[in-house]
XYZ file of C-alpha atoms in Angstrom:
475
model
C 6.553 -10.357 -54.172
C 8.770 -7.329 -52.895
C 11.253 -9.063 -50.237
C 9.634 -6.734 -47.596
C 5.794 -7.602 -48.073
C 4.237 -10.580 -46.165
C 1.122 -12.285 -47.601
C -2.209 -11.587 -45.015
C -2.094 -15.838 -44.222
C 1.692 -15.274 -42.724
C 0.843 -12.288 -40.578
C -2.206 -14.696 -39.045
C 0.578 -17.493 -38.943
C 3.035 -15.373 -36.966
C 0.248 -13.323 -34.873
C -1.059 -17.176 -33.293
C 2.514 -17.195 -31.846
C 1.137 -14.149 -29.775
C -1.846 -16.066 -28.576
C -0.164 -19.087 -27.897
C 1.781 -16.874 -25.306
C -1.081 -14.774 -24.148
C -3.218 -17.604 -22.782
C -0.039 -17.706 -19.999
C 0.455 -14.194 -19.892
C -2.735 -13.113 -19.129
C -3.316 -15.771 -16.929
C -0.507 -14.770 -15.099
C -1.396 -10.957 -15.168
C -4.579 -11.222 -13.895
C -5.181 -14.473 -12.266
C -1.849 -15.044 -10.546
C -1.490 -13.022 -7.392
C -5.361 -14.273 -7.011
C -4.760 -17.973 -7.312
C -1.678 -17.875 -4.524
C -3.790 -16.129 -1.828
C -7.153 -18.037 -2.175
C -6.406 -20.844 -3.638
C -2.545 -21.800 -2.779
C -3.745 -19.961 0.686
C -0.776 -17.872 0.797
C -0.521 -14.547 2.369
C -0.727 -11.693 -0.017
C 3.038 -10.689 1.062
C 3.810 -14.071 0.857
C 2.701 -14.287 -2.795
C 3.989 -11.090 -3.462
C 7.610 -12.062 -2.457
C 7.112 -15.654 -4.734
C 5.933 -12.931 -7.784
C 8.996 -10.737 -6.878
C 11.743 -13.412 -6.369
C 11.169 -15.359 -9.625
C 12.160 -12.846 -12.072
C 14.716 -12.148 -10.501
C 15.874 -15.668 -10.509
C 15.419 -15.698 -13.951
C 16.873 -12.554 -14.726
C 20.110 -14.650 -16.720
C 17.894 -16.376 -18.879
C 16.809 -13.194 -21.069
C 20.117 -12.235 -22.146
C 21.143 -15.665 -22.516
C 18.060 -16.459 -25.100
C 19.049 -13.619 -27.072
C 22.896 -14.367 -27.629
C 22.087 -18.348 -27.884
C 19.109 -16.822 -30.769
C 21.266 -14.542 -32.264
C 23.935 -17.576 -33.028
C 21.170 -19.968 -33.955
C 21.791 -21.628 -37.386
C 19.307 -23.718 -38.900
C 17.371 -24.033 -42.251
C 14.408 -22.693 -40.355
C 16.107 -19.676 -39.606
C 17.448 -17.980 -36.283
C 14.019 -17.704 -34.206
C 11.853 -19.808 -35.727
C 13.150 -23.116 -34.673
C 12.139 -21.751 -31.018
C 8.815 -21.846 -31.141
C 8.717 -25.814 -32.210
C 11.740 -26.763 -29.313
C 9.729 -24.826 -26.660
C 6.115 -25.551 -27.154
C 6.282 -28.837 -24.814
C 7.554 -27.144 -22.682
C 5.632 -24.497 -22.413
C 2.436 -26.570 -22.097
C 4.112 -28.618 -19.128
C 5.591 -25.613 -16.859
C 2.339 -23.684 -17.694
C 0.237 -26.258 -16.371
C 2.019 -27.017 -13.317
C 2.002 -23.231 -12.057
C -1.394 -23.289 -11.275
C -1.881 -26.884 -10.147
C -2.067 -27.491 -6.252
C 0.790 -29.529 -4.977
C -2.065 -31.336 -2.261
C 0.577 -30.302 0.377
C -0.870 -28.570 3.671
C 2.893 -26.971 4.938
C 2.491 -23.275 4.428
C 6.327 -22.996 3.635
C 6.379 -26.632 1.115
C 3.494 -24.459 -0.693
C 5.275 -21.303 -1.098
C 8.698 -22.948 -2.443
C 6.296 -24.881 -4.572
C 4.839 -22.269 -5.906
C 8.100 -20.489 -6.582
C 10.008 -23.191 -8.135
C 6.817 -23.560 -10.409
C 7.350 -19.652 -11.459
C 10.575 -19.909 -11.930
C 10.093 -22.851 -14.392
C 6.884 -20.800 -16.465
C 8.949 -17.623 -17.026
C 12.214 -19.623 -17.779
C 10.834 -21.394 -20.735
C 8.152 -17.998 -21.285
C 11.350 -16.218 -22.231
C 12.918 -19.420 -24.005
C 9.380 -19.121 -26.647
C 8.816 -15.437 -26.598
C 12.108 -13.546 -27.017
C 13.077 -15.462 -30.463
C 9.219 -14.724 -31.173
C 9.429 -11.107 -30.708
C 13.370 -10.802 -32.305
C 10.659 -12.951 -35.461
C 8.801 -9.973 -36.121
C 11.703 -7.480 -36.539
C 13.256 -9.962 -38.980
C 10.116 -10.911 -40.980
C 9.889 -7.090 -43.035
C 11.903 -4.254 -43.230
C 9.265 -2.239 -44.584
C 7.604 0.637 -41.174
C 3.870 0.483 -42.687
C 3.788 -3.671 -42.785
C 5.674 -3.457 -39.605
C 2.877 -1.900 -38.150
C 0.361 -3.927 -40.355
C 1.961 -7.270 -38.708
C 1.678 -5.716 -35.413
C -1.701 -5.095 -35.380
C -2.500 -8.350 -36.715
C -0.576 -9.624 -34.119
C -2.513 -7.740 -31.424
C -5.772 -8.423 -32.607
C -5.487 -11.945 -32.566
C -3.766 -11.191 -28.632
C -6.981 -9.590 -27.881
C -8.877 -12.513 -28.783
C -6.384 -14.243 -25.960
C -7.137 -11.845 -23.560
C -10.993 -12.504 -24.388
C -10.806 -15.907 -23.883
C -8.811 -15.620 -20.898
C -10.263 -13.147 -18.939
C -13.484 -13.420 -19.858
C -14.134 -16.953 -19.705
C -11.149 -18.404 -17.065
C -13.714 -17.856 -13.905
C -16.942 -19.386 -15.756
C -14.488 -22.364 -16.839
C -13.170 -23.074 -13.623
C -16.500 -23.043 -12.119
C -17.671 -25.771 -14.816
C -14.796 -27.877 -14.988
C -14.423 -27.806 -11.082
C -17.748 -28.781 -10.214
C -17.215 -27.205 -6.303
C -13.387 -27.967 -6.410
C -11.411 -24.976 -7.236
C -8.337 -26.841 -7.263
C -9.783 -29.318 -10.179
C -11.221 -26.369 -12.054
C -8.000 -24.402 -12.396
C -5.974 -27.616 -13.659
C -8.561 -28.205 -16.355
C -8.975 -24.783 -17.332
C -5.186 -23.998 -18.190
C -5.196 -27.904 -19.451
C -6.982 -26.295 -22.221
C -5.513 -23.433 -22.343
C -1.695 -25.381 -22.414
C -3.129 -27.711 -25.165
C -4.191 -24.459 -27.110
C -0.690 -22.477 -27.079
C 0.915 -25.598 -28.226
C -1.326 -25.264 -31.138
C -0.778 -21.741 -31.932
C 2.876 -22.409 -31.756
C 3.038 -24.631 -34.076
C 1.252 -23.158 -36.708
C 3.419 -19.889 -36.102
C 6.403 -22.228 -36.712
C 5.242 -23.483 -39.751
C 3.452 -20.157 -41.855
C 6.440 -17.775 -40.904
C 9.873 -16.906 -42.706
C 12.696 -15.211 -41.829
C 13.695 -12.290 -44.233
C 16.453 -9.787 -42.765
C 19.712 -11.178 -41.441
C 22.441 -9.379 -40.317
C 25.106 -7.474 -42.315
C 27.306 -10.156 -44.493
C 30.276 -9.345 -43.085
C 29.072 -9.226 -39.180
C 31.285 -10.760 -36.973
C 29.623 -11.572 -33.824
C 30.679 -10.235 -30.101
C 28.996 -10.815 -26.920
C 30.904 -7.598 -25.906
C 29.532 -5.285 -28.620
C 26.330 -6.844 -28.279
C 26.169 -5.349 -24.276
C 27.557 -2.240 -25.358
C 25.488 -0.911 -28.031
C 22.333 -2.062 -26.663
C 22.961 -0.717 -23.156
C 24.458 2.643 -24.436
C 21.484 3.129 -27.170
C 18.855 5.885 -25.761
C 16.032 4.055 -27.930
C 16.807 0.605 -26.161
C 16.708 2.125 -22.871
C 13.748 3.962 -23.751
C 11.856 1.209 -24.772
C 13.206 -1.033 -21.536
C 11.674 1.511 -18.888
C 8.737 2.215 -20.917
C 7.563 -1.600 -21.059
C 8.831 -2.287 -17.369
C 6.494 0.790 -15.973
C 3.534 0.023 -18.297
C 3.537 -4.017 -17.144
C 4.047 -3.079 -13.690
C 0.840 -0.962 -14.179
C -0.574 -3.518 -15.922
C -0.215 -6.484 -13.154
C -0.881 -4.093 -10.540
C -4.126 -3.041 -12.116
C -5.054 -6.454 -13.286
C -4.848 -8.078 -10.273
C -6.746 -4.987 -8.264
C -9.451 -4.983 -10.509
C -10.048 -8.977 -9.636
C -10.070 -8.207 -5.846
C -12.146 -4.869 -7.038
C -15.227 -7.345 -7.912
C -14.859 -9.380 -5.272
C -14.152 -7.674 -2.280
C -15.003 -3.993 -2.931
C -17.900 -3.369 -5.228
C -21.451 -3.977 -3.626
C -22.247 -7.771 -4.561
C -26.346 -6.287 -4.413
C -25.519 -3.388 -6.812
C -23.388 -5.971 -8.952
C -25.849 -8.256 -9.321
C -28.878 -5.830 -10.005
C -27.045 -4.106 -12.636
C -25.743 -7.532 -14.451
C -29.546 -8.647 -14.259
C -30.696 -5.349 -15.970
C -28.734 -6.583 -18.834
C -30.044 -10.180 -18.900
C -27.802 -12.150 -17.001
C -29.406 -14.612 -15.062
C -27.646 -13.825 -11.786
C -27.627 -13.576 -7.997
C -25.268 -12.078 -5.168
C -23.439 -15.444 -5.218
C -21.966 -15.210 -8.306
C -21.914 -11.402 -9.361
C -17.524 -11.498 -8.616
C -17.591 -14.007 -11.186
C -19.906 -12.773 -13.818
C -19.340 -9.184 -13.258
C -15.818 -9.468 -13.738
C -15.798 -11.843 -16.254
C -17.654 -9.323 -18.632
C -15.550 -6.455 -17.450
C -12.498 -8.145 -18.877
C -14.920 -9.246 -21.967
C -15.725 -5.781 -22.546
C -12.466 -4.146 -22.286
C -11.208 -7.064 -24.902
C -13.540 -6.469 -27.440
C -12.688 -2.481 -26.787
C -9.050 -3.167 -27.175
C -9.809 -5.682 -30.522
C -11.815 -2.374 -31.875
C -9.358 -0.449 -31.205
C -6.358 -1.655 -32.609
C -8.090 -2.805 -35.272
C -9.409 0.251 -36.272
C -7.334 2.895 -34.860
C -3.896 1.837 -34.320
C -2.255 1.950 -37.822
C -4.550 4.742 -39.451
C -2.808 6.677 -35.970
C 0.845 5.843 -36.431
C 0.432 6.536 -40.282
C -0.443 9.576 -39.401
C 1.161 11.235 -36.494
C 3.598 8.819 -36.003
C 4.174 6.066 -33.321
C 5.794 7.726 -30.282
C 2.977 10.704 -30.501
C 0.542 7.832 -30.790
C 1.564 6.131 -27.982
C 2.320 9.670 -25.817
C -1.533 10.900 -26.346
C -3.221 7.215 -25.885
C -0.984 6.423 -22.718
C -1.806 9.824 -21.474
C -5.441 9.179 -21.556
C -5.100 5.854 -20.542
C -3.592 7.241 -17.053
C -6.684 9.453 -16.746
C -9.096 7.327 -16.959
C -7.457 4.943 -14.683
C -6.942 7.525 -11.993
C -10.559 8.176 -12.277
C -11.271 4.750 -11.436
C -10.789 5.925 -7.415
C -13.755 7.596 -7.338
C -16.657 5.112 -8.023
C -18.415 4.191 -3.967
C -19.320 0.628 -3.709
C -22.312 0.697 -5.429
C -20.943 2.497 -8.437
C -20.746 -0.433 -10.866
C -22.273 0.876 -13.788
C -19.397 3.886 -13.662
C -16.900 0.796 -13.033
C -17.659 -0.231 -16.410
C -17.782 2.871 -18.527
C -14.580 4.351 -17.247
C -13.164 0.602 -17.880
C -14.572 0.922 -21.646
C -12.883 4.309 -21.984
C -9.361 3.108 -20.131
C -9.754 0.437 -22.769
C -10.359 3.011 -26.260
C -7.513 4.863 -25.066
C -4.774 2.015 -23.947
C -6.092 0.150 -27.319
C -3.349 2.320 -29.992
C -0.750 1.602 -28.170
C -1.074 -2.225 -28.234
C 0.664 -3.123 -31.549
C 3.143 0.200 -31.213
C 5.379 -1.509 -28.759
C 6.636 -4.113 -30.216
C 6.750 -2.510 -33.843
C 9.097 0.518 -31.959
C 11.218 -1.843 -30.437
C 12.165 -3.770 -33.922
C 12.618 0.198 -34.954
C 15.220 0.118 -32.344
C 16.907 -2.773 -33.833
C 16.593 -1.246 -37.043
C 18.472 1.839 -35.053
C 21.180 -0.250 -33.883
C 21.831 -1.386 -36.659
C 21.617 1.794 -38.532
C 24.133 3.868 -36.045
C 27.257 0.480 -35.527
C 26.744 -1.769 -38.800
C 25.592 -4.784 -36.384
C 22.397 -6.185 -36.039
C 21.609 -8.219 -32.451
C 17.424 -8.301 -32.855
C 17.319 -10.966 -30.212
C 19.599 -9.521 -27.390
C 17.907 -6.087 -28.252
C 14.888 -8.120 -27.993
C 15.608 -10.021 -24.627
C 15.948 -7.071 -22.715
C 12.736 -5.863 -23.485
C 11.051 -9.401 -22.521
C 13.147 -9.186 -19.338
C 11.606 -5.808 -18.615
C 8.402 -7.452 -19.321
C 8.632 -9.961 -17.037
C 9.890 -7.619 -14.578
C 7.159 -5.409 -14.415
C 4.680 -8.405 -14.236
C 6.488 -9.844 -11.344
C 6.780 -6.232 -9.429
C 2.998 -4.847 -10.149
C 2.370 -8.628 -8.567
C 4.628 -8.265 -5.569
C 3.502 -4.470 -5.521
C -0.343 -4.933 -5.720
C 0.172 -8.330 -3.198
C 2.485 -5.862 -0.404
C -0.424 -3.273 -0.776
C -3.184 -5.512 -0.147
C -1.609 -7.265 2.627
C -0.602 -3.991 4.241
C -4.267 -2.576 4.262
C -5.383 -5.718 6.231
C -6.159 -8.174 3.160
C -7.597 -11.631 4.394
C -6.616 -14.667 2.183
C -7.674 -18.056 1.371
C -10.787 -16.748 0.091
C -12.605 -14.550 2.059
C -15.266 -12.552 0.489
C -15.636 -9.848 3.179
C -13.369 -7.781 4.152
C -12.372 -4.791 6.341
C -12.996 -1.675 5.264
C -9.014 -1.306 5.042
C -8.369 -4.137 3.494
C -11.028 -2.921 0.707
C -9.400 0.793 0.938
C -5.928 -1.017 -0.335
C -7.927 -2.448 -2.935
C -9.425 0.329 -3.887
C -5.856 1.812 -4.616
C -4.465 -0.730 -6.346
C -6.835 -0.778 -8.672
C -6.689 2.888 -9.686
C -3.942 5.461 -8.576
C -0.985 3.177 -7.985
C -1.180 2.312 -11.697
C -2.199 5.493 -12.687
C 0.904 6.910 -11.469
C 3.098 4.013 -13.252
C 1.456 4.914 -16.419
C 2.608 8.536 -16.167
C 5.933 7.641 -15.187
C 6.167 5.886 -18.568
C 4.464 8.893 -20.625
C 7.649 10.640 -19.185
C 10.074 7.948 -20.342
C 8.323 7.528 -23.657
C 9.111 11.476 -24.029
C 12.901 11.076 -24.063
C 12.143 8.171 -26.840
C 14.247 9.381 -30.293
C 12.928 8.042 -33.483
C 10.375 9.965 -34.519
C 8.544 9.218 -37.766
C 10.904 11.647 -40.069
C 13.999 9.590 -38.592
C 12.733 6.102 -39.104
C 11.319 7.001 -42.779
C 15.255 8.072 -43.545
C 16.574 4.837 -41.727
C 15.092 2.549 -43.350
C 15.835 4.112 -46.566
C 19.417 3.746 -45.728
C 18.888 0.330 -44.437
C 17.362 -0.659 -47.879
C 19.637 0.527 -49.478
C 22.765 -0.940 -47.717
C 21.484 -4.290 -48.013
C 20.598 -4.146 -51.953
C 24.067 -3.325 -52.223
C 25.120 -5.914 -50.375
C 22.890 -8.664 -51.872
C 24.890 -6.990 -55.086
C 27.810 -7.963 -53.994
């Protein structure tokens, strides 16, 4: 087998790393802000400042995974070995950030709440930035790139299925009346199924590109040519606007269902298409299969449009005319009244088609960018190139949750679970749920613009890359 082809069972092996990680990350995108204003009981502000604070408490650990990755030696490899030492972990920190402390003190709860955070993105970026720096060492070759990544996607969809489609119908079962109970259980599972997927990543993957022979290895030059590179940078503000719009819209669209949209209309329209279901429960069925809908959209989608698209106009005009689209259709989101569920759902369907192309492009763009590196100063750093990218990550997620939590509490936004509210409060909502992350999304069209390597540049790179390191293995 050519040195840059990977057999179909190791792309499934290596794309289960991606789940394992999604059944926190989509927890915490969606779910997050949620759970620490009605079920922690904290103020949306309050939980807002908790999302905010963390990352930024974090913020040493990214660059600190990927120099302490980029120096790993073992005979698994460089990244590898990361996904076996973390996936203990993982489980533990993940489960204790949305377990109830059974403390009443408003403050106790908040610090608990942040410590927990802090903890769940510490070890997050521990497992996930010598994951991600794993795919851009795996293949060399753009068209399995992509292939990988859209493996890798469509088994994340089937994360964000299970996760946002079934988290609210699980908590209900396992909690019996006790939301507190439910929500331990249900990411119990979840914990006990990313330790799983870990594993098996671990085991099924192998690591193919290392860095020149001769490399000699500087902290320094590490800083310096991925802070200086226009791709990196690129890349950084691209996935720091686009999470921030994701959190932001993630966590509206929960309140959306439960505080905005007509619970009558809701439940009429979920009944028309046989679900069993009264006022009571439309929030929790109605946006259950709004997030189950918009995952199987997104699975379709990358599935069957992603790599036929990059093949053929290239990745960054890909991602330009999806994310493009993608804004529209979430701006359009303002205009459905209260009782406009069934337009809810369609313009969610389409927001989904469009955002679904872009999926697997960002991550195979940013291993092009280590490729670039590597390609302009003879030096390859994939997991500090990689770090940064993960830090903008969880940057954005902790912003669009401090950002959609300020907005909320600003417009009047009762907590601790209460199902009515003012007509301000549901105004605020109403925002965050479509403009505000409509506007983030253009903002990163914009960046993505100034992005470099178009498809005629990477083709030529990687021929010179391939051909630099035959003539190295040569010699």
């Amino acid at each position: 087998m050519n040195n840059s082809e990977i057999k179909f069972g190791e792309k499934v092996g290596y794309s289960l790393g991606d789940v394992g990680a999604n059944l926190a990350f989509q927890m915490m995108m969606i779910y997050q802000l949620k759970f620490y204003t009605d079920v922690f009981g904290l103020d949306g502000a309050v939980a807002g400042l908790v999302l905010l604070v963390a990352p930024f408490l974090t913020a040493f650990v990214d660059p600190l995974v990927g120099i302490v990755a980029d120096r790993t030696r073992t005979r698994w490899g460089k990244y590898r070995p990361w996904l076996l030492w973390t996936a203990l972990p993982f489980c533990l920190f993940y489960i204790l950030a949305f377990t109830h402390p059974g403390i009443s003190n408003a403050g106790a709860v908040a610090l608990y709440a942040t410590v927990s955070y802090v903890l769940l993105l510490s070890v997050y970026s521990f497992n996930n930035t010598p994951y991600s720096s794993l795919g851009g060492v795996l293949t060399a070759d753009i068209r399995e790139r992509t292939s990988l990544n859209t493996i890798r996607f469509i088994a994340s969809s089937v994360a964000q299925f299970v996760v946002q489609g079934l988290t609210l119908p699980l908590v209900s079962h396992f909690g019996d009346g006790n939301a507190r109970r439910g929500w331990t259980l249900t990411v119990c599972l979840f914990a006990l199924l990313a330790v799983a997927c870990f594993l098996i990543a671990f085991g099924t993957t192998r690591e193919r590109i290392a860095p020149p022979p001769h490399q000699r290895m500087s902290i320094r030059r590490d800083i310096s040519e991925t802070f200086t590179s226009g791709a990196w940078l690129s890349m950084f503000f691209l996935t720091l606007l686009l999470f921030v719009s994701l959190a932001v819209f993630g966590a509206g669209m929960n309140y959306y269902f439960q505080s905005y949209a007509d619970p009558h209309s809701l439940a009429a329209l979920l009944r028309h298409l046989g679900f069993h279901t009264t006022e009571g429960d439309a929030y929790s069925t109605g946006f259950s299969l709004f997030n189950t809908l918009n995952a199987v959209v997104q699975l379709l989608g990358v599935l069957l449009l992603s790599g036929r698209l990059a093949a053929r106009f290239g990745k960054k005009t890909t991602f330009v005319a999806c994310l493009s689209l993608t804004a529209l259709f979430t701006a359009l989101l303002y205009l459905p009244g209260v009782s406009d569920v069934a337009l809810v759902y369609v313009l969610g369907i389409l927001k989904s088609a469009c955002y679904a192309p872009t999926i697997p492009l960002l991550w195979a763009m940013i291993a092009d960018v280590a490729d670039d590196m590597e390609y302009r100063n003879h030096r390859r750093a994939t997991g500090f190139c990689f770090s940064g990218i993960v830090f903008a990550l969880k940057m954005g997620l902790g912003l669009g949750g401090a950002l959609a939590g300020v907005v909320i509490s600003c417009f009047g936004y009762q907590s601790g679970g209460v199902v009515v509210q003012t007509a301000s409060a549901a105004y605020g909502i109403r925002l965050v749920s479509s403009l505000i992350p409509a506007l983030l999304l253009v903002a990163g069209v914009v960046v993505l613009s100034r992005y470099p390597i178009t498809k005629k540049y990477n083709e030529n790179m990687q021929a010179e890359l391939a051909a630099r390191r035959n003539a190295a293995r040569r010699y």
